[in-house]
Structure formats: structure tokens, C-alpha cells
């Protein structure tokens, strides 16, 4: 009997999964854009930002400041697998396994910084972070194995895509974002910020739990600093 239920459950999961991959793949990596407000952010806190440029398939946001609790770099060949490892560490943190034994409310998005790794087998290095709620930022607890990261004023070029963020398509979505900003006033600032040693290639921001299958929103972020000269050029 239990086996039968398990069988039914796996059929259900398989059909959910195929339905969502179908939606995700509609149009392949070409599908994507901006301007969707993640429904998750109506329910839980997300970092606020100003849109300083809205393009058709990318936008430039400015986050005034934000605080994140981050894992150590995780070497893996898979973003999805690194996310699973990170999930338990970040989940423990919000459940109160931190230096203040303080429970922390869930927020979105969870972001994964992707860096090429020096290790063998083409592994990448992933740092996965959770946005610390505004009310906790001044006194945010640390925790063993996790680091608090404070971001100052940060500019971000953003591309959105739906469905589940799979290893096969995040790279394509990041490439699509790079190609849509190419030749714009933003690309020089982005290249300059990304030339720094050890900077992340791109960030994958995910707004949904693995159990939600509708209205999923993911984003590729390219973070950069903006100098006054670039801002003046962009305003022309
Ligand atoms: C960011 O800071 C600017 C300047 O102080 C302010 O006008 C803007 O409303 C702030 N944006 C957010 C999202 O907090």
C-alpha cells in the first residue's frame, strides 16, 4: 500500500516537473525579460530598489544598501546541488541556530554568486546568501560557518526568467543578459567591476521555494559600481 502511494506521488512529481519545464522552456533562453514583480514579495520581505533604467530585456536597479547572510564558498559542478547544501545551513540560521538563538523571518530572494573555481573537473564555486530582514540588520547574529555581508550602494543589471533555475539554463540566461547589455553605457561599468580578481561572474536570484510550481521568478544579476562619470553619461 505504501509503495502504491509512493508510486502515485512520484507520478504527481513527474507531471509537476514536466509541466514546469515546459513553461520554463517556452522559447528557450531567448524567453526572458524584466518587469515581473515576484508574487513572493507580496508575502515576505524582499530588498527594495529603484529602477534607474528599464530596457526591453534587462533593467538596471539600484539597491541602496542591504545585508546578507552567506555560506562559505561551496565547490560543486551544480548550482542546484550547491543550493541544497546551502539550504540546510541557511534554514538552521533562520530557525535560531545562530549566535543570538534568534528566529529570523523568511525573506526572498536567495542569491547564489557563481565564480569559476580553481579546482579540478570544471567545478564552480557558489556562495549562497539569504537577505537579512530590515528589522534584524542592525543586530544581525552571526553563526558558525556563515558570514554576514553588507552591501553598500549597489547597481545591478537584471534579467528575469521563469520556471525552475536548472544548471543547463542559468549559463544561457547569463549569456543572454551579457549580450543584451553589450554596447550600452552600462557595459563598460559592468566590465570594469567584473575585472576585479575574485569577483563573481554572475548571481542567480531565486524567489520561490522548490515546492511552488506556478508564477516562479528567477533573475540573473550582474552587480557593479557606478562612478559619477558613468552616471552622467547614462543620463544623457
Ligand atoms: C535610495 O536612496 C535615495 C537617496 O537617498 C532615495 O531617494 C531612494 O528613495 C532610496 N531608495 C530606496 C529603494 O530605499
XYZ file of N, CA and C and ligand atoms in Angstrom:
722
model
N 0.842 -1.207 0.000
C 0.000 0.000 0.000
C 0.877 1.256 0.000
N 1.875 1.238 0.899
C 2.780 2.392 0.966
C 3.486 2.576 -0.368
N 3.862 1.434 -0.959
C 4.566 1.504 -2.235
C 3.671 2.116 -3.298
N 2.395 1.786 -3.234
C 1.463 2.330 -4.212
C 1.359 3.852 -4.076
N 1.286 4.319 -2.793
C 1.215 5.762 -2.577
C 2.460 6.455 -3.084
N 3.589 5.808 -2.835
C 4.856 6.368 -3.278
C 4.860 6.481 -4.802
N 4.298 5.435 -5.430
C 4.218 5.420 -6.881
C 3.357 6.581 -7.384
N 2.183 6.766 -6.717
C 1.304 7.867 -7.127
C 2.003 9.210 -6.945
N 2.717 9.314 -5.823
C 3.418 10.554 -5.525
C 4.463 10.844 -6.588
N 5.178 9.787 -7.010
C 6.222 10.059 -7.983
C 5.624 10.438 -9.330
N 4.460 9.848 -9.665
C 3.780 10.264 -10.903
C 3.425 11.742 -10.816
N 2.890 12.136 -9.634
C 2.497 13.516 -9.435
C 3.704 14.436 -9.603
N 4.818 14.049 -8.955
C 6.012 14.883 -9.028
C 6.521 14.973 -10.455
N 6.494 13.831 -11.155
C 6.981 13.834 -12.528
C 6.110 14.746 -13.381
N 4.761 14.692 -13.155
C 3.939 15.536 -14.011
C 4.098 17.013 -13.658
N 4.270 17.312 -12.373
C 4.514 18.718 -11.996
C 5.785 19.203 -12.656
N 6.775 18.316 -12.555
C 8.072 18.706 -13.056
C 8.032 18.945 -14.561
N 7.378 18.042 -15.306
C 7.370 18.251 -16.758
C 6.559 19.482 -17.123
N 5.451 19.715 -16.382
C 4.662 20.912 -16.678
C 5.522 22.156 -16.512
N 6.323 22.160 -15.421
C 7.085 23.378 -15.188
C 8.248 23.527 -16.157
N 8.839 22.391 -16.576
C 9.930 22.544 -17.537
C 9.383 23.034 -18.864
N 8.177 22.587 -19.198
C 7.576 23.064 -20.444
C 7.433 24.580 -20.426
N 6.888 25.089 -19.303
C 6.722 26.537 -19.205
C 8.081 27.221 -19.255
N 9.028 26.620 -18.516
C 10.335 27.260 -18.423
C 11.006 27.312 -19.783
N 10.740 26.295 -20.597
C 11.482 26.209 -21.845
C 10.805 26.887 -23.013
N 9.602 27.390 -22.773
C 8.911 28.070 -23.867
C 9.831 29.147 -24.432
N 10.317 28.943 -25.608
C 11.175 29.959 -26.206
C 12.632 29.813 -25.817
N 12.962 28.829 -24.992
C 14.360 28.598 -24.629
C 14.947 29.791 -23.913
N 16.261 29.938 -24.019
C 16.928 31.004 -23.276
C 16.558 32.372 -23.829
N 15.970 32.392 -25.018
C 15.544 33.661 -25.581
C 14.416 34.262 -24.767
N 13.568 33.392 -24.177
C 12.473 33.899 -23.368
C 13.063 34.470 -22.097
N 12.597 35.593 -21.700
C 13.163 36.222 -20.522
C 12.941 37.686 -20.703
N 13.082 38.409 -19.669
C 12.852 39.839 -19.801
C 12.909 40.462 -18.441
N 12.084 41.431 -18.222
C 12.068 42.124 -16.941
C 10.668 42.633 -16.666
N 10.496 43.219 -15.497
C 9.254 43.918 -15.202
C 8.216 43.075 -14.487
N 8.555 41.817 -14.139
C 7.615 40.995 -13.385
C 7.894 41.217 -11.896
N 6.866 41.608 -11.147
C 7.046 41.743 -9.707
C 6.861 40.368 -9.083
N 7.895 39.810 -8.434
C 7.759 38.454 -7.901
C 6.622 38.395 -6.873
N 5.604 37.537 -7.085
C 4.481 37.444 -6.149
C 4.948 37.159 -4.718
N 6.083 36.448 -4.588
C 6.638 36.152 -3.264
C 6.820 37.425 -2.436
N 7.179 38.524 -3.101
C 7.500 39.764 -2.377
C 6.249 40.471 -1.860
N 5.036 39.960 -2.221
C 3.804 40.446 -1.587
C 3.624 39.796 -0.222
N 4.260 38.634 -0.017
C 4.050 37.870 1.217
C 5.189 38.031 2.209
N 6.421 38.091 1.692
C 7.574 38.180 2.594
C 8.473 39.325 2.128
N 9.373 39.759 3.011
C 10.193 40.929 2.680
C 11.239 40.610 1.612
N 11.372 41.532 0.667
C 12.426 41.479 -0.346
C 13.178 42.810 -0.264
N 14.443 42.848 -0.630
C 15.155 44.123 -0.588
C 14.531 45.107 -1.591
N 14.415 46.359 -1.195
C 13.814 47.350 -2.103
C 14.901 47.963 -2.982
N 14.481 48.491 -4.116
C 15.438 49.071 -5.064
C 14.720 50.105 -5.906
N 15.515 50.926 -6.581
C 14.968 51.856 -7.569
C 15.390 51.374 -8.945
N 14.460 51.428 -9.910
C 14.820 51.093 -11.292
C 15.357 52.364 -11.931
N 16.619 52.321 -12.344
C 17.147 53.554 -12.930
C 17.213 53.478 -14.453
N 17.004 52.295 -15.008
C 16.866 52.181 -16.462
C 16.030 50.939 -16.748
N 14.989 51.081 -17.565
C 14.166 49.924 -17.914
C 14.321 49.649 -19.402
N 14.975 48.557 -19.741
C 15.104 48.153 -21.141
C 14.042 47.115 -21.461
N 14.065 46.558 -22.667
C 13.061 45.554 -23.002
C 13.429 44.196 -22.416
N 14.718 43.858 -22.429
C 15.065 42.558 -21.859
C 16.074 42.634 -20.722
N 16.298 43.824 -20.216
C 17.075 43.935 -18.972
C 16.680 45.233 -18.290
N 16.967 45.317 -16.988
C 16.801 46.598 -16.308
C 17.975 46.828 -15.391
N 18.196 48.109 -15.077
C 19.268 48.461 -14.147
C 18.603 48.930 -12.859
N 18.966 48.262 -11.768
C 18.419 48.604 -10.455
C 19.510 49.179 -9.574
N 19.067 49.980 -8.615
C 19.995 50.463 -7.596
C 19.461 50.039 -6.233
N 20.238 49.236 -5.541
C 19.924 48.835 -4.164
C 20.745 49.755 -3.266
N 20.079 50.515 -2.390
C 20.803 51.476 -1.553
C 21.780 50.785 -0.620
N 21.308 49.814 0.101
C 22.216 49.022 0.930
C 21.420 47.801 1.345
N 22.112 46.743 1.629
C 21.409 45.533 2.036
C 22.372 44.648 2.804
N 21.827 43.755 3.583
C 22.681 42.844 4.340
C 22.270 41.410 4.039
N 23.278 40.573 3.912
C 23.054 39.184 3.519
C 23.808 38.269 4.466
N 23.257 37.089 4.738
C 23.988 36.067 5.490
C 24.368 34.993 4.476
N 25.671 34.692 4.419
C 26.199 33.903 3.311
C 26.923 32.651 3.768
N 26.837 31.627 2.953
C 27.604 30.403 3.202
C 29.066 30.652 2.836
N 29.922 29.725 3.234
C 31.291 29.693 2.703
C 31.183 29.293 1.236
N 32.228 29.553 0.440
C 32.160 29.080 -0.948
C 31.968 27.560 -0.995
N 31.030 27.113 -1.825
C 30.767 25.679 -1.985
C 31.247 25.290 -3.379
N 32.237 24.382 -3.446
C 32.713 23.931 -4.759
C 31.844 22.798 -5.235
N 31.281 22.953 -6.407
C 30.392 21.913 -6.922
C 30.314 22.096 -8.430
N 29.851 21.058 -9.129
C 29.643 21.240 -10.557
C 28.214 21.690 -10.826
N 27.386 21.749 -9.781
C 25.972 22.021 -9.986
C 25.458 23.105 -9.046
N 24.844 24.128 -9.616
C 24.195 25.179 -8.825
C 23.062 24.586 -7.995
N 22.327 23.649 -8.600
C 21.185 23.043 -7.926
C 21.659 22.267 -6.691
N 22.740 21.498 -6.841
C 23.256 20.724 -5.704
C 23.854 21.628 -4.633
N 24.571 22.666 -5.061
C 25.147 23.604 -4.087
C 24.012 24.275 -3.309
N 22.913 24.544 -3.995
C 21.748 25.158 -3.344
C 21.173 24.274 -2.262
N 21.188 22.966 -2.496
C 20.658 22.040 -1.492
C 21.552 22.019 -0.249
N 22.862 22.042 -0.472
C 23.800 22.067 0.664
C 23.582 23.348 1.468
N 23.460 24.457 0.748
C 23.310 25.768 1.401
C 21.988 25.864 2.144
N 20.946 25.265 1.575
C 19.613 25.387 2.138
C 19.588 25.003 3.616
N 20.223 23.873 3.959
C 20.173 23.408 5.343
C 20.894 24.368 6.284
N 22.005 24.940 5.820
C 22.744 25.886 6.670
C 21.938 27.163 6.894
N 21.331 27.674 5.830
C 20.582 28.926 5.952
C 19.263 28.690 6.705
N 18.684 27.515 6.512
C 17.446 27.175 7.207
C 17.693 27.104 8.718
N 18.807 26.461 9.110
C 19.170 26.408 10.533
C 19.320 27.819 11.089
N 19.950 28.683 10.330
C 20.181 30.060 10.780
C 18.861 30.748 11.097
N 17.891 30.678 10.174
C 16.641 31.407 10.435
C 15.796 30.725 11.513
N 16.040 29.429 11.711
C 15.315 28.719 12.777
C 15.900 29.006 14.159
N 16.983 29.765 14.234
C 17.527 30.139 15.536
C 18.871 29.524 15.877
N 19.446 28.718 14.963
C 20.793 28.196 15.238
C 21.812 29.255 14.836
N 21.834 30.336 15.625
C 22.771 31.432 15.371
C 23.224 31.959 16.726
N 24.148 32.914 16.738
C 24.784 33.330 17.991
C 23.821 33.978 18.988
N 22.669 34.436 18.540
C 21.675 35.004 19.474
C 20.513 34.060 19.749
N 20.569 32.865 19.205
C 19.424 31.932 19.270
C 18.133 32.640 18.862
N 18.214 33.421 17.823
C 17.104 34.278 17.417
C 16.463 33.717 16.162
N 15.132 33.618 16.163
C 14.429 33.196 14.947
C 14.327 34.391 14.010
N 14.495 34.131 12.749
C 14.502 35.212 11.768
C 13.488 34.884 10.688
N 12.729 35.909 10.275
C 11.690 35.641 9.282
C 12.278 35.367 7.904
N 11.552 34.552 7.161
C 11.952 34.203 5.799
C 11.862 35.453 4.911
N 12.793 35.569 3.994
C 12.775 36.673 3.015
C 13.044 36.073 1.643
N 13.042 36.899 0.638
C 13.456 36.487 -0.709
C 14.203 37.660 -1.333
N 15.037 37.464 -2.328
C 15.374 36.167 -2.899
C 16.537 35.510 -2.150
N 16.772 34.232 -2.488
C 18.021 33.587 -2.105
C 18.937 33.753 -3.317
N 20.141 34.260 -3.088
C 21.026 34.511 -4.232
C 22.245 33.588 -4.202
N 22.667 33.155 -5.371
C 23.871 32.317 -5.488
C 24.876 33.051 -6.359
N 26.017 33.397 -5.772
C 27.085 34.024 -6.551
C 27.887 32.908 -7.209
N 28.061 33.002 -8.511
C 28.752 31.962 -9.268
C 30.137 32.455 -9.667
N 31.171 31.722 -9.231
C 32.551 32.066 -9.609
C 33.201 30.841 -10.203
N 34.045 31.046 -11.200
C 34.802 29.891 -11.679
C 35.731 29.464 -10.551
N 35.959 28.166 -10.404
C 36.808 27.707 -9.310
C 38.139 27.244 -9.869
N 39.163 27.268 -9.031
C 40.478 26.791 -9.462
C 40.557 25.280 -9.384
N 39.545 24.679 -8.808
C 39.579 23.240 -8.589
C 39.477 22.455 -9.885
N 39.625 21.132 -9.802
C 39.574 20.295 -10.998
C 38.138 20.074 -11.475
N 37.988 19.408 -12.569
C 36.691 18.968 -13.099
C 35.723 20.107 -13.369
N 36.269 21.299 -13.691
C 35.402 22.414 -14.068
C 34.348 22.722 -13.025
N 34.648 22.480 -11.750
C 33.686 22.846 -10.710
C 33.589 24.362 -10.664
N 32.489 24.859 -10.164
C 32.369 26.286 -9.905
C 32.323 26.452 -8.402
N 32.415 27.701 -7.987
C 32.318 27.982 -6.576
C 31.061 28.825 -6.371
N 30.231 28.404 -5.424
C 28.959 29.083 -5.198
C 28.907 29.617 -3.773
N 28.571 30.880 -3.638
C 28.284 31.426 -2.311
C 26.795 31.745 -2.304
N 26.068 31.100 -1.386
C 24.613 31.240 -1.368
C 24.228 32.115 -0.173
N 23.367 33.093 -0.415
C 23.035 34.065 0.631
C 21.537 34.303 0.749
N 21.173 34.692 1.949
C 19.792 34.961 2.309
C 19.737 36.427 2.743
N 18.729 37.165 2.269
C 18.592 38.579 2.611
C 18.141 38.722 4.070
N 18.911 39.472 4.868
C 18.566 39.658 6.278
C 17.444 40.707 6.371
N 16.314 40.369 7.050
C 15.201 41.326 7.136
C 15.669 42.675 7.689
N 15.077 43.755 7.212
C 15.480 45.108 7.616
C 15.533 45.254 9.139
N 14.514 44.709 9.825
C 14.474 44.920 11.279
C 15.599 44.189 12.013
N 16.235 43.215 11.384
C 17.332 42.488 12.033
C 18.718 42.997 11.642
N 18.766 43.906 10.650
C 20.079 44.213 10.066
C 21.065 44.837 11.054
N 20.552 45.721 11.935
C 21.472 46.416 12.857
C 22.113 45.442 13.841
N 21.387 44.383 14.190
C 21.885 43.479 15.236
C 21.939 42.036 14.736
N 22.102 41.865 13.425
C 22.037 40.515 12.856
C 23.062 39.585 13.501
N 22.607 38.429 13.989
C 23.539 37.488 14.600
C 24.428 36.823 13.549
N 25.618 36.454 13.944
C 26.407 35.627 13.032
C 26.177 34.169 13.424
N 26.812 33.285 12.738
C 26.655 31.863 13.039
C 27.883 31.156 12.498
N 28.215 30.043 13.146
C 29.390 29.274 12.739
C 29.248 28.855 11.273
N 30.293 29.114 10.488
C 30.261 28.680 9.092
C 29.543 29.634 8.150
N 28.951 30.704 8.692
C 28.256 31.669 7.827
C 28.892 33.046 8.015
N 28.779 33.892 7.000
C 29.331 35.250 7.086
C 28.245 36.266 6.807
N 28.265 37.380 7.567
C 27.374 38.494 7.233
C 28.076 39.342 6.182
N 27.357 39.695 5.151
C 27.918 40.550 4.086
C 27.082 41.811 4.026
N 27.720 42.955 4.141
C 26.965 44.200 3.981
C 27.263 44.774 2.601
N 26.227 45.005 1.837
C 26.401 45.634 0.536
C 26.097 47.119 0.689
N 27.016 47.934 0.214
C 26.721 49.367 0.124
C 25.874 49.588 -1.122
N 25.796 50.854 -1.545
C 25.063 51.192 -2.762
C 25.519 50.274 -3.908
N 24.608 49.518 -4.463
C 24.977 48.527 -5.486
C 24.055 48.632 -6.695
N 24.658 48.709 -7.860
C 23.882 48.697 -9.107
C 23.830 47.277 -9.631
N 22.704 46.921 -10.226
C 22.546 45.554 -10.719
C 21.854 45.566 -12.076
N 22.457 44.908 -13.057
C 21.767 44.655 -14.330
C 21.022 43.343 -14.141
N 19.735 43.322 -14.520
C 18.869 42.189 -14.188
C 18.158 41.643 -15.421
N 18.094 40.334 -15.506
C 17.263 39.649 -16.491
C 16.424 38.618 -15.733
N 15.135 38.535 -16.047
C 14.271 37.573 -15.360
C 13.978 36.366 -16.247
N 13.746 35.233 -15.618
C 13.250 34.063 -16.350
C 12.393 33.245 -15.386
N 11.489 32.444 -15.946
C 10.555 31.747 -15.069
C 10.914 30.271 -14.970
N 10.076 29.511 -14.329
C 10.326 28.078 -14.184
C 11.350 27.796 -13.094
N 11.945 26.622 -13.164
C 12.954 26.225 -12.193
C 14.333 26.585 -12.748
N 15.188 27.167 -11.904
C 16.540 27.501 -12.351
C 17.344 26.200 -12.414
N 17.617 25.734 -13.635
C 18.328 24.478 -13.808
C 19.760 24.778 -14.240
N 20.658 23.821 -13.968
C 22.062 24.040 -14.320
C 22.247 24.356 -15.799
N 21.444 23.707 -16.641
C 21.611 23.904 -18.080
C 21.228 25.296 -18.546
N 20.268 25.940 -17.858
C 19.861 27.222 -18.424
C 20.378 28.470 -17.729
N 20.917 28.357 -16.501
C 21.381 29.610 -15.889
C 22.526 30.236 -16.688
N 23.431 29.400 -17.199
C 24.533 29.932 -18.007
C 24.030 30.624 -19.263
N 23.022 30.020 -19.887
C 22.445 30.625 -21.102
C 21.747 31.938 -20.784
N 21.057 31.988 -19.653
C 20.374 33.226 -19.267
C 21.402 34.317 -18.964
N 22.508 33.928 -18.319
C 23.550 34.916 -18.025
C 24.175 35.425 -19.326
N 24.394 34.511 -20.285
C 24.959 34.923 -21.573
C 23.998 35.869 -22.288
N 22.694 35.583 -22.194
C 21.703 36.443 -22.843
C 21.714 37.842 -22.218
N 21.898 37.898 -20.896
C 21.962 39.213 -20.241
C 23.211 39.968 -20.695
N 24.347 39.269 -20.715
C 25.575 39.910 -21.196
C 25.363 40.461 -22.601
N 24.701 39.683 -23.475
C 24.592 40.174 -24.845
C 23.579 41.313 -24.942
N 22.554 41.343 -24.083
C 21.653 42.498 -24.214
C 22.232 43.795 -23.666
N 23.214 43.719 -22.749
C 23.804 44.987 -22.289
C 24.998 45.423 -23.137
N 25.454 44.508 -24.006
C 26.633 44.824 -24.808
C 26.415 46.107 -25.616
N 27.411 46.982 -25.578
C 27.299 48.209 -26.355
C 26.461 49.297 -25.695
N 25.865 49.014 -24.539
C 25.122 50.075 -23.843
C 26.090 50.821 -22.920
N 25.642 51.936 -22.371
C 26.510 52.694 -21.456
C 26.828 51.909 -20.187
N 26.027 50.882 -19.914
C 26.231 50.135 -18.671
C 27.362 49.135 -18.791
N 27.637 48.686 -20.018
C 28.535 47.544 -20.127
C 29.962 47.874 -19.698
N 30.381 49.125 -19.909
C 31.736 49.498 -19.506
C 31.886 49.410 -17.979
N 30.880 49.946 -17.285
C 30.921 49.910 -15.811
C 30.880 48.469 -15.307
N 30.089 47.643 -15.989
C 29.969 46.240 -15.578
C 31.284 45.507 -15.816
N 31.880 45.693 -17.006
C 33.159 45.042 -17.301
C 34.220 45.443 -16.287
N 34.231 46.740 -15.965
C 35.245 47.241 -15.047
C 35.075 46.589 -13.667
N 33.859 46.534 -13.179
C 33.629 45.942 -11.857
C 33.936 44.445 -11.855
N 33.689 43.797 -13.006
C 33.884 42.352 -13.053
C 35.318 41.939 -13.352
N 36.165 42.926 -13.683
C 37.550 42.566 -13.973
C 38.316 42.342 -12.672
N 37.751 42.812 -11.543
C 38.431 42.634 -10.257
C 38.613 41.142 -9.993
N 39.793 40.813 -9.476
C 40.103 39.437 -9.171
C 39.060 38.914 -8.179
N 38.626 37.708 -8.348
C 37.719 37.082 -7.401
C 36.289 37.619 -7.438
N 35.953 38.436 -8.459
C 34.566 38.900 -8.478
C 33.689 37.801 -9.092
N 32.428 37.784 -8.659
C 31.512 36.761 -9.165
C 31.247 37.002 -10.639
N 31.079 35.927 -11.413
C 30.729 36.086 -12.820
C 29.316 36.611 -12.949
N 28.428 36.003 -12.203
C 27.041 36.457 -12.163
C 26.372 35.865 -10.929
N 25.181 36.360 -10.661
C 24.426 35.902 -9.495
C 23.085 35.372 -9.986
N 22.639 34.267 -9.406
C 21.298 33.762 -9.704
C 20.436 34.050 -8.477
N 19.362 34.820 -8.671
C 18.462 35.155 -7.562
C 17.177 34.358 -7.746
N 16.787 33.611 -6.716
C 15.584 32.769 -6.803
C 14.575 33.199 -5.742
N 13.327 33.359 -6.173
C 12.284 33.903 -5.291
C 11.314 32.855 -4.757
N 11.377 31.624 -5.240
C 10.358 30.643 -4.838
C 10.958 29.447 -4.140
N 10.135 28.789 -3.316
C 10.567 27.530 -2.717
C 10.464 26.456 -3.798
N 11.187 25.330 -3.596
C 11.139 24.271 -4.612
C 9.747 23.678 -4.774
N 8.863 23.934 -3.808
C 7.540 23.311 -3.860
C 6.526 24.141 -4.621
N 6.864 25.379 -4.941
C 5.942 26.192 -5.727
C 6.216 25.909 -7.196
N 5.141 25.715 -7.943
C 5.386 25.417 -9.355
C 4.752 26.443 -10.287
N 3.978 27.379 -9.720
C 3.382 28.412 -10.563
C 4.050 29.756 -10.260
N 3.980 30.656 -11.218
C 4.458 32.033 -11.017
C 5.870 32.093 -10.446
N 6.732 31.245 -10.950
C 8.105 31.255 -10.449
C 8.894 32.363 -11.124
N 9.692 33.075 -10.309
C 10.506 34.161 -10.846
C 11.954 33.950 -10.422
N 12.842 33.967 -11.399
C 14.282 33.902 -11.131
C 14.924 35.060 -11.865
N 16.096 35.448 -11.385
C 16.795 36.555 -12.046
C 18.281 36.263 -12.140
N 18.889 36.752 -13.211
C 20.346 36.814 -13.286
C 20.727 38.242 -12.917
N 21.683 38.382 -12.023
C 22.159 39.710 -11.623
C 23.631 39.860 -12.005
N 23.956 41.007 -12.584
C 25.352 41.412 -12.728
C 25.493 42.658 -11.873
N 26.219 42.546 -10.768
C 26.341 43.710 -9.878
C 27.517 44.560 -10.321
N 27.417 45.851 -10.102
C 28.537 46.731 -10.471
C 28.496 48.030 -9.681
N 29.646 48.706 -9.679
C 29.737 50.038 -9.080
C 29.538 51.031 -10.198
N 29.072 52.160 -9.830
C 28.793 53.180 -10.828
C 29.546 54.421 -10.412
N 30.430 54.883 -11.295
C 31.133 56.120 -10.961
C 30.331 57.288 -11.506
N 30.583 58.458 -10.942
C 29.834 59.660 -11.341
C 29.899 59.896 -12.857
N 31.062 59.596 -13.452
C 31.204 59.834 -14.894
C 30.258 58.942 -15.711
N 30.118 57.683 -15.272
C 29.218 56.794 -15.972
C 27.771 57.256 -15.807
N 27.451 57.696 -14.567
C 26.080 58.129 -14.308
C 25.737 59.323 -15.192
N 26.695 60.247 -15.345
C 26.464 61.421 -16.172
C 26.252 60.989 -17.615
N 27.067 60.021 -18.098
C 26.938 59.536 -19.471
C 25.593 58.846 -19.664
N 25.168 58.095 -18.648
C 23.917 57.352 -18.755
C 22.713 58.303 -18.773
N 22.856 59.453 -18.136
C 21.738 60.395 -18.038
C 21.525 61.143 -19.353
N 22.559 61.166 -20.226
C 22.455 61.922 -21.492
C 21.451 61.250 -22.424
C 17.612 55.202 -2.019
O 18.216 56.436 -1.645
C 17.740 57.555 -2.380
C 18.571 58.755 -1.957
O 18.642 58.869 -0.569
C 16.236 57.714 -2.101
O 15.729 58.810 -2.845
C 15.503 56.442 -2.522
O 14.136 56.533 -2.227
C 16.102 55.230 -1.828
N 15.503 54.040 -2.408
C 15.074 53.015 -1.712
C 14.517 51.874 -2.504
O 15.123 52.940 -0.500
